[in-house]
XYZ file of C-alpha atoms in Angstrom:
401
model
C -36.657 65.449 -49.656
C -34.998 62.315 -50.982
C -36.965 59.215 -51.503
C -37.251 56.292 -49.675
C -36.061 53.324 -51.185
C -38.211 50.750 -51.824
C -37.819 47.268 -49.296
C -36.751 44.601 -50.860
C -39.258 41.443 -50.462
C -37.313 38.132 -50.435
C -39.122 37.289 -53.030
C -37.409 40.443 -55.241
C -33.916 38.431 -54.393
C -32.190 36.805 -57.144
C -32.759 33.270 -57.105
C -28.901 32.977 -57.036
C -28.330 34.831 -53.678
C -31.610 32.722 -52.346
C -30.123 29.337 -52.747
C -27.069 30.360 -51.204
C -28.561 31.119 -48.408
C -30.511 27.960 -48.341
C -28.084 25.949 -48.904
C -25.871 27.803 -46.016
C -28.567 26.943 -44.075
C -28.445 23.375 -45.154
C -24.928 23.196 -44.532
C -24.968 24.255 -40.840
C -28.067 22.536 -39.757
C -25.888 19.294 -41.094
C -22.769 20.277 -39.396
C -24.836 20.918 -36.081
C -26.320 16.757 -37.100
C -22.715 15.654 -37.269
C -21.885 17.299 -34.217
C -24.728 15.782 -32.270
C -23.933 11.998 -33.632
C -19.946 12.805 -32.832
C -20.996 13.698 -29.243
C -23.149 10.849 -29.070
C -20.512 8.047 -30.298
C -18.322 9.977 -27.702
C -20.599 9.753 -24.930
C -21.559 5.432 -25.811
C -17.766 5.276 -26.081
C -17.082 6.581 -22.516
C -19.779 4.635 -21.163
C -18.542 1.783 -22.425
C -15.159 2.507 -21.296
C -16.044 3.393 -17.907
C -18.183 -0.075 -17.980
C -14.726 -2.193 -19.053
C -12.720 0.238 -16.999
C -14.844 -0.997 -13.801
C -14.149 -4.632 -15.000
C -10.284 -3.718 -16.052
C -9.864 -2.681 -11.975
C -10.350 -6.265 -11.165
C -7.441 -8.298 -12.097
C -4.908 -5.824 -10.047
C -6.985 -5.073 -7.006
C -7.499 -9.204 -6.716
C -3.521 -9.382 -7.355
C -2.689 -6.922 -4.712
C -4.733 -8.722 -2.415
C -2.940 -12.299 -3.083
C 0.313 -10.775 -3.046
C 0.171 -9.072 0.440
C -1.662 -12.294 1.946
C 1.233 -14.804 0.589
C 3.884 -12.009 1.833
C 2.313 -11.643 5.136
C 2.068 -15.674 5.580
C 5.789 -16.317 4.039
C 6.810 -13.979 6.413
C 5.288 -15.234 9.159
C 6.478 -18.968 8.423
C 9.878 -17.961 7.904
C 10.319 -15.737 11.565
C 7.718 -18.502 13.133
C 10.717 -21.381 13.615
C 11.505 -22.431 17.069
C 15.004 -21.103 17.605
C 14.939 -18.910 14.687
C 16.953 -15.521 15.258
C 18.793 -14.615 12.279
C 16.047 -11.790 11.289
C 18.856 -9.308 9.281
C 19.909 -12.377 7.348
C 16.843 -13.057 5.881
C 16.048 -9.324 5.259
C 19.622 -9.300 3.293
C 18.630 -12.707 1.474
C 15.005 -10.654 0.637
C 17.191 -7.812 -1.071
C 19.336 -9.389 -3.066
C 16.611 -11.419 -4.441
C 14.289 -8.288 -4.703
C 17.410 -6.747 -6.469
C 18.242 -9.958 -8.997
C 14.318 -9.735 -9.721
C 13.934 -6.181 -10.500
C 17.229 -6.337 -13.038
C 16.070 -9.300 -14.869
C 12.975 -7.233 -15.449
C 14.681 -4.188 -16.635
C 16.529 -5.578 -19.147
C 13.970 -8.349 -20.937
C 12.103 -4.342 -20.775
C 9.606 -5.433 -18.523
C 10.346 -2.256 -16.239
C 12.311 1.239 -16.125
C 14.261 2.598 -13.672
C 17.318 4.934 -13.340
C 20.931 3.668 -13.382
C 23.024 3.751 -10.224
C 24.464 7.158 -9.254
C 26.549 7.934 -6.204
C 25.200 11.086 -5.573
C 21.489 10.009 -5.737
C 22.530 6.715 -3.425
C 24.374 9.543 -0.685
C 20.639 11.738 -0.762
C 18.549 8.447 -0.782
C 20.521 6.529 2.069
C 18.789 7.514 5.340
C 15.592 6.542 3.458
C 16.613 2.887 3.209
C 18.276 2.956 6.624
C 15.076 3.820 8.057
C 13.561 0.803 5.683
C 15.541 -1.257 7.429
C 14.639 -0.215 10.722
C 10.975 -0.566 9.201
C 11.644 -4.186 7.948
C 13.568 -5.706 10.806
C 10.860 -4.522 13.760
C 8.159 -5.355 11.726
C 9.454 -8.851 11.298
C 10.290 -8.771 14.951
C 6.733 -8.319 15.835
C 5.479 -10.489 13.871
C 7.840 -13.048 15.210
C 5.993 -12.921 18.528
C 3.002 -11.785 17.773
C -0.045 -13.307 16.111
C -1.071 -12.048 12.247
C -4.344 -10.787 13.507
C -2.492 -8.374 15.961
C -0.573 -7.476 13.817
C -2.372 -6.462 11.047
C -4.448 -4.410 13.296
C -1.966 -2.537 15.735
C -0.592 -1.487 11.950
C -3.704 0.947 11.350
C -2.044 3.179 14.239
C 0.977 4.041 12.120
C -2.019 5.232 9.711
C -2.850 7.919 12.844
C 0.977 8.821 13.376
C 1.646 9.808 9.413
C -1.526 11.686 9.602
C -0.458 14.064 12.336
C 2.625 13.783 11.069
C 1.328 15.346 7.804
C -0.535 18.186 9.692
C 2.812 19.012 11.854
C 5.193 19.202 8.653
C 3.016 19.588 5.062
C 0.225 21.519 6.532
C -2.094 18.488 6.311
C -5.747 18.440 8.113
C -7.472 15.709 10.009
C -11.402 15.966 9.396
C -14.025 14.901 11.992
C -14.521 11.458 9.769
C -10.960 10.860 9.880
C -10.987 11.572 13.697
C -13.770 8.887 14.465
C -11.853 6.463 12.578
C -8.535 7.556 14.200
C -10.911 6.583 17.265
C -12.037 3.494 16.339
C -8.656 2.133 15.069
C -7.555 2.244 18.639
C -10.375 0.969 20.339
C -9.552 -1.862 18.322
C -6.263 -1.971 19.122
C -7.200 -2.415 22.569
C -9.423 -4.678 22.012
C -7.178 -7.021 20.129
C -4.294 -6.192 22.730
C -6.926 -7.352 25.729
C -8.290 -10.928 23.693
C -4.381 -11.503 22.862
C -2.997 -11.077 26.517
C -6.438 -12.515 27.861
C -6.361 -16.127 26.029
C -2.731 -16.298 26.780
C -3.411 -16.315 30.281
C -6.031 -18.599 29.881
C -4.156 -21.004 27.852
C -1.903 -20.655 30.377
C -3.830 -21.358 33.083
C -2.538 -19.336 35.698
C -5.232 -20.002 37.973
C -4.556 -23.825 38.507
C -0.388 -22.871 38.686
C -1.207 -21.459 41.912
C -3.697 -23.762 43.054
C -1.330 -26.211 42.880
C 2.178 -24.904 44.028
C 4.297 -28.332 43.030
C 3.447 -27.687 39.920
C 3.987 -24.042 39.805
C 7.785 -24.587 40.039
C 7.937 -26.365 36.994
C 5.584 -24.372 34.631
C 6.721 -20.794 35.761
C 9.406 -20.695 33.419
C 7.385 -21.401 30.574
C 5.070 -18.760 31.730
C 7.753 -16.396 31.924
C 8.905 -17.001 28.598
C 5.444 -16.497 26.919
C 4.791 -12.931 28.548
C 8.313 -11.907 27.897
C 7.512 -12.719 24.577
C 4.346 -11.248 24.811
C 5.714 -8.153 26.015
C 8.687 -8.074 23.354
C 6.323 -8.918 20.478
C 4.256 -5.334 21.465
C 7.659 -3.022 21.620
C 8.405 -4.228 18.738
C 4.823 -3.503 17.514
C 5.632 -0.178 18.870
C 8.651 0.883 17.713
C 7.357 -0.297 14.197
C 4.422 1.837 14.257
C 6.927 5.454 14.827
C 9.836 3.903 12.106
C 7.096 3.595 9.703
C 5.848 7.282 10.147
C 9.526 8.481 10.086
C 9.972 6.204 7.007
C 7.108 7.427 5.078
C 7.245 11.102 6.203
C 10.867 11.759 4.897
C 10.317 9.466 1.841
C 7.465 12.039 0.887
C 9.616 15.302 1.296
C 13.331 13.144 -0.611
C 11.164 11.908 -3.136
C 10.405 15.819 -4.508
C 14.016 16.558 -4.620
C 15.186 13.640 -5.941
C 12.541 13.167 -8.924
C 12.380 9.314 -8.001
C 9.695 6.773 -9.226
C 8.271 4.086 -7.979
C 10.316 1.541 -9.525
C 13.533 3.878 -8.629
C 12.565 4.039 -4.987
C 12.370 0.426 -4.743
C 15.530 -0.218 -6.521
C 17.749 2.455 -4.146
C 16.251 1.237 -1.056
C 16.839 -2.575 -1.786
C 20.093 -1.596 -3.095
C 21.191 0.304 -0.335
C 19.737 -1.584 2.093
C 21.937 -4.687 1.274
C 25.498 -4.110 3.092
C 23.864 -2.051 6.223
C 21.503 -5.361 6.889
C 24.747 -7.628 5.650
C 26.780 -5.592 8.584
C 24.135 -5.593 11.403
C 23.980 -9.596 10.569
C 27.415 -9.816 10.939
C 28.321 -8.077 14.262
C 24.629 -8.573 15.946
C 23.925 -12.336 14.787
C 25.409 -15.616 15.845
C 27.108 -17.171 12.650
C 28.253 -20.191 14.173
C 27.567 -23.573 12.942
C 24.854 -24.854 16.352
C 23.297 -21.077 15.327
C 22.938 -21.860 11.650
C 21.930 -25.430 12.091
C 19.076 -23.995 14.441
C 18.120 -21.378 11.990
C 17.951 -23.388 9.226
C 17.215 -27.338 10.233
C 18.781 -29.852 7.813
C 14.900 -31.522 7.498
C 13.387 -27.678 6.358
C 16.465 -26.248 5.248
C 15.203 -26.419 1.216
C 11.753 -25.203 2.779
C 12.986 -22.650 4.208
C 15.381 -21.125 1.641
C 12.653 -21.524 -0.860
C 10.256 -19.259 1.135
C 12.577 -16.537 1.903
C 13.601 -16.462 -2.333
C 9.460 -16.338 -2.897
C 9.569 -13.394 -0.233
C 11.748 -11.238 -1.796
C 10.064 -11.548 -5.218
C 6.292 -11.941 -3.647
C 7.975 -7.920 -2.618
C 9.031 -7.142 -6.306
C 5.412 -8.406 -7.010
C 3.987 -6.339 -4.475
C 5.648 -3.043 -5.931
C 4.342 -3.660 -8.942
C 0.661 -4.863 -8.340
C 0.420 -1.532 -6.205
C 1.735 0.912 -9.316
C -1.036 -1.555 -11.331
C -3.658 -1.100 -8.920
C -3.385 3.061 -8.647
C -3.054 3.190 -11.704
C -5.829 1.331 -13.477
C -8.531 2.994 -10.519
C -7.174 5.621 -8.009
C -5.565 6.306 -5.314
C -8.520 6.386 -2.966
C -9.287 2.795 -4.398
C -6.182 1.577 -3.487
C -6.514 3.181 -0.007
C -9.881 1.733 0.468
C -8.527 -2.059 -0.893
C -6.050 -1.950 1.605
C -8.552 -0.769 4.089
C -10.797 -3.850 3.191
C -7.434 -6.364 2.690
C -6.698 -6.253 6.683
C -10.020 -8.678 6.589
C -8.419 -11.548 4.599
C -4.440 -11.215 5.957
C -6.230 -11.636 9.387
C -8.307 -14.522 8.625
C -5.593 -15.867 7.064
C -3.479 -15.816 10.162
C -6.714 -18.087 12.193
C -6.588 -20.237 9.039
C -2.832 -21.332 8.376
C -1.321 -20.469 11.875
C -3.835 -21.651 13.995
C -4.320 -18.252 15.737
C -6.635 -18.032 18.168
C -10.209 -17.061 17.546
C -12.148 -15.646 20.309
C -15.154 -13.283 20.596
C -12.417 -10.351 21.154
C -9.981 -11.099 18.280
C -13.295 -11.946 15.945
C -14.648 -8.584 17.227
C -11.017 -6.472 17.133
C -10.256 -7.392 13.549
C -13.770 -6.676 12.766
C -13.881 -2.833 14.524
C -10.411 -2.355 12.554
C -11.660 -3.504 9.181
C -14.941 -0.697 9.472
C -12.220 2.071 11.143
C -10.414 1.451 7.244
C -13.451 1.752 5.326
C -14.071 4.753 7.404
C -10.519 6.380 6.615
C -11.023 5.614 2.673
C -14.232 7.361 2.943
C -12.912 9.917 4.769
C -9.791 10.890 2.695
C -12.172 10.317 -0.589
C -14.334 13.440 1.082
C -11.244 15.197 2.213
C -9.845 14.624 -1.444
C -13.053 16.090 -3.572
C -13.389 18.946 -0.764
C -9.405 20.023 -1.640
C -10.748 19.627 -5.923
C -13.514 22.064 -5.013
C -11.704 24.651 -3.122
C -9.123 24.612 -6.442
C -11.733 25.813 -8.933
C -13.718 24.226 -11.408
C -11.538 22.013 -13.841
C -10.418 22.645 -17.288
C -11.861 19.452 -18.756
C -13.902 20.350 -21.879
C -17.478 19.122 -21.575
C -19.108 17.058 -24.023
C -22.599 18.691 -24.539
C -22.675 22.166 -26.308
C -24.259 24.844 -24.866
C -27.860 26.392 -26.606
């Protein structure tokens, strides 16, 4: 029978072998140190970053803000003259100024953006026809209707892209996004009923009939007022569906054509130029009286000056936007704009002098919580559509035991 070997004690190893080991030892109890403090620095580091990233947010979400207040109110007292009606003029005068803006950039390599090419112009041209079908009835609308109407009867073209998603990419509409679906046009309604409601009362229909001599001479101003009334919420209206078209079909060219931001705006400005340039042309009265009303000798400069400022407030816009995504996140953005309808409302009570009544107060208020509600409710709908994908690759910063 063969012998056992004797064990071998630690204490029998060579000293040689034993301080190897030690100093193995050593050297991976250090490494697993290094690690710890790396990790560490890492996890101060992104703490810190996430602490100036939360502070970084704040220069474009307060510059988006300005920039689609001062567009709204150029807008408004551009199309707010008493005989003005030369709407695809000033759209035209917007492009080419959006246009001259957006080159200069370019090429002092402030922005990027693709060169001209006819093939890319032939796929992207109903996209900027429908922009200007977007542009001209919006600035009809506002025309006749107040900024606080406005602004609100634009959170229904939020409902028409939504179904419009569900009908064509497949899109869902959560309960959340239903209630605020509901709310936006309860508050529609509501700003619909103050509107018509203290233009009747302004108009004081009650003591045009009580006194019938007087009727005779104030019924034609009342019949100009509701006509206006009336066109101000077809336009409103037709708006509303052109901007669902608009946004719908931009989504589906945008994947075949590879375009960016910067692109898009560039092609649809570009484009846009000689179709508004035509429809000013046949549709508008270029005559001297016309012009002269348009553009009155004492405003003229005004005038011109605020329509320049409009079409790079838009190049401003466009950018502020890509800022404002960028530095935060899409739902961000969605839930600035959500909480902007607040201000560009206001705004309209402050500057224009539009009217503020219990129902307007109360209509721009109920539409300000229905776009809080939609951010929310897309922010859910966005982490529910990350957790049905899987878990993400990102690495995590803590090692395991």
């Amino acid at each position: 029978m063969a012998a056992t070997p004797p064990r071998r004690d630690s204490s029998t190893l060579s000293p040689r072998l034993t301080s190897t080991s030690f100093s193995f030892d050593n050297k991976q109890e250090r490494d697993r140190t290094r690690d710890d403090i790396v990790e560490l620095k890492k996890g101060l580091g992104i703490h810190a970053a996430e602490t100036s990233g939360a502070w970084a947010a704040v220069p474009p979400v307060l510059s988006y803000c300005g920039a689609s207040i001062l567009m709204t109110l150029v807008n408004k007292f551009v199309v707010s003259g008493a005989h003005f009606s030369m709407n695809f003029l000033l759209l035209a005068m917007q492009s080419v100024v959006c246009i001259f803006c957006v080159t200069i950039s370019k090429r002092m390599g402030f922005i990027s953006f693709r060169d001209f090419d006819l093939e890319d112009a032939k796929k992207w041209f109903p996209i900027s026809f429908l922009l200007v079908c977007v542009i001209y009835s919006g600035s009809k609308s506002l025309q006749f209707l107040s900024i606080p109407v406005y602004t609100i009867f634009k959170n229904l073209t939020i409902i028409l892209i939504a179904y419009g998603e569900v009908i064509w990419f497949g899109g869902a509409v959560t309960r959340l996004t239903l209630g605020s679906f509901i709310l936006m046009v309860i508050s529609s309604l509501i700003a619909a009923w103050a509107d018509i409601s203290h233009t009747v009362t302004s108009l004081s229909l009650s003591a045009v009939w009580a006194d019938p001599a007087g009727a005779a001479a104030q019924l034609p101003a009342v019949s100009t007022v509701v006509g206006n009334l009336n066109a101000g919420y077809m336009w409103m209206i037709i708006n509303c569906c052109v901007t669902a078209a608009y946004v719908l079909t931009m989504r589906k060219r945008i994947k075949s054509t590879g375009f960016k931001d910067w692109d898009s705006m560039f092609y649809n400005n570009l484009l846009s130029i000689p179709v508004l340039a035509l429809f000013s042309f046949l549709v508008e009265d270029w005559g001297y009286e016309n012009l002269n009303r348009n553009f009155p000798i004492e405003s003229r400069n005004l005038l011109l000056s605020a329509i320049a400022f409009s079409g790079a407030a838009a190049v401003f816009i466009s950018y502020t936007t890509a800022w404002c995504v960028r530095t935060t996140s899409s739902t961000t953005y969605s839930m600035v704009g959500a909480l902007n309808k607040l201000p560009v409302a206001a705004s309209g009570m402050i500057f224009f002098g539009d009217p503020t009544t219990v129902g307007s107060v109360s209509a721009v208020g109920l539409g300000f919580f229905a776009g809080v509600v939609y951010a929310v409710a897309k922010n859910n709908q966005s982490k529910a559509d990350k957790a049905r994908a899987g878990p993400s690759s990102v690495i995590p910063l803590h090692r395991k035991p």
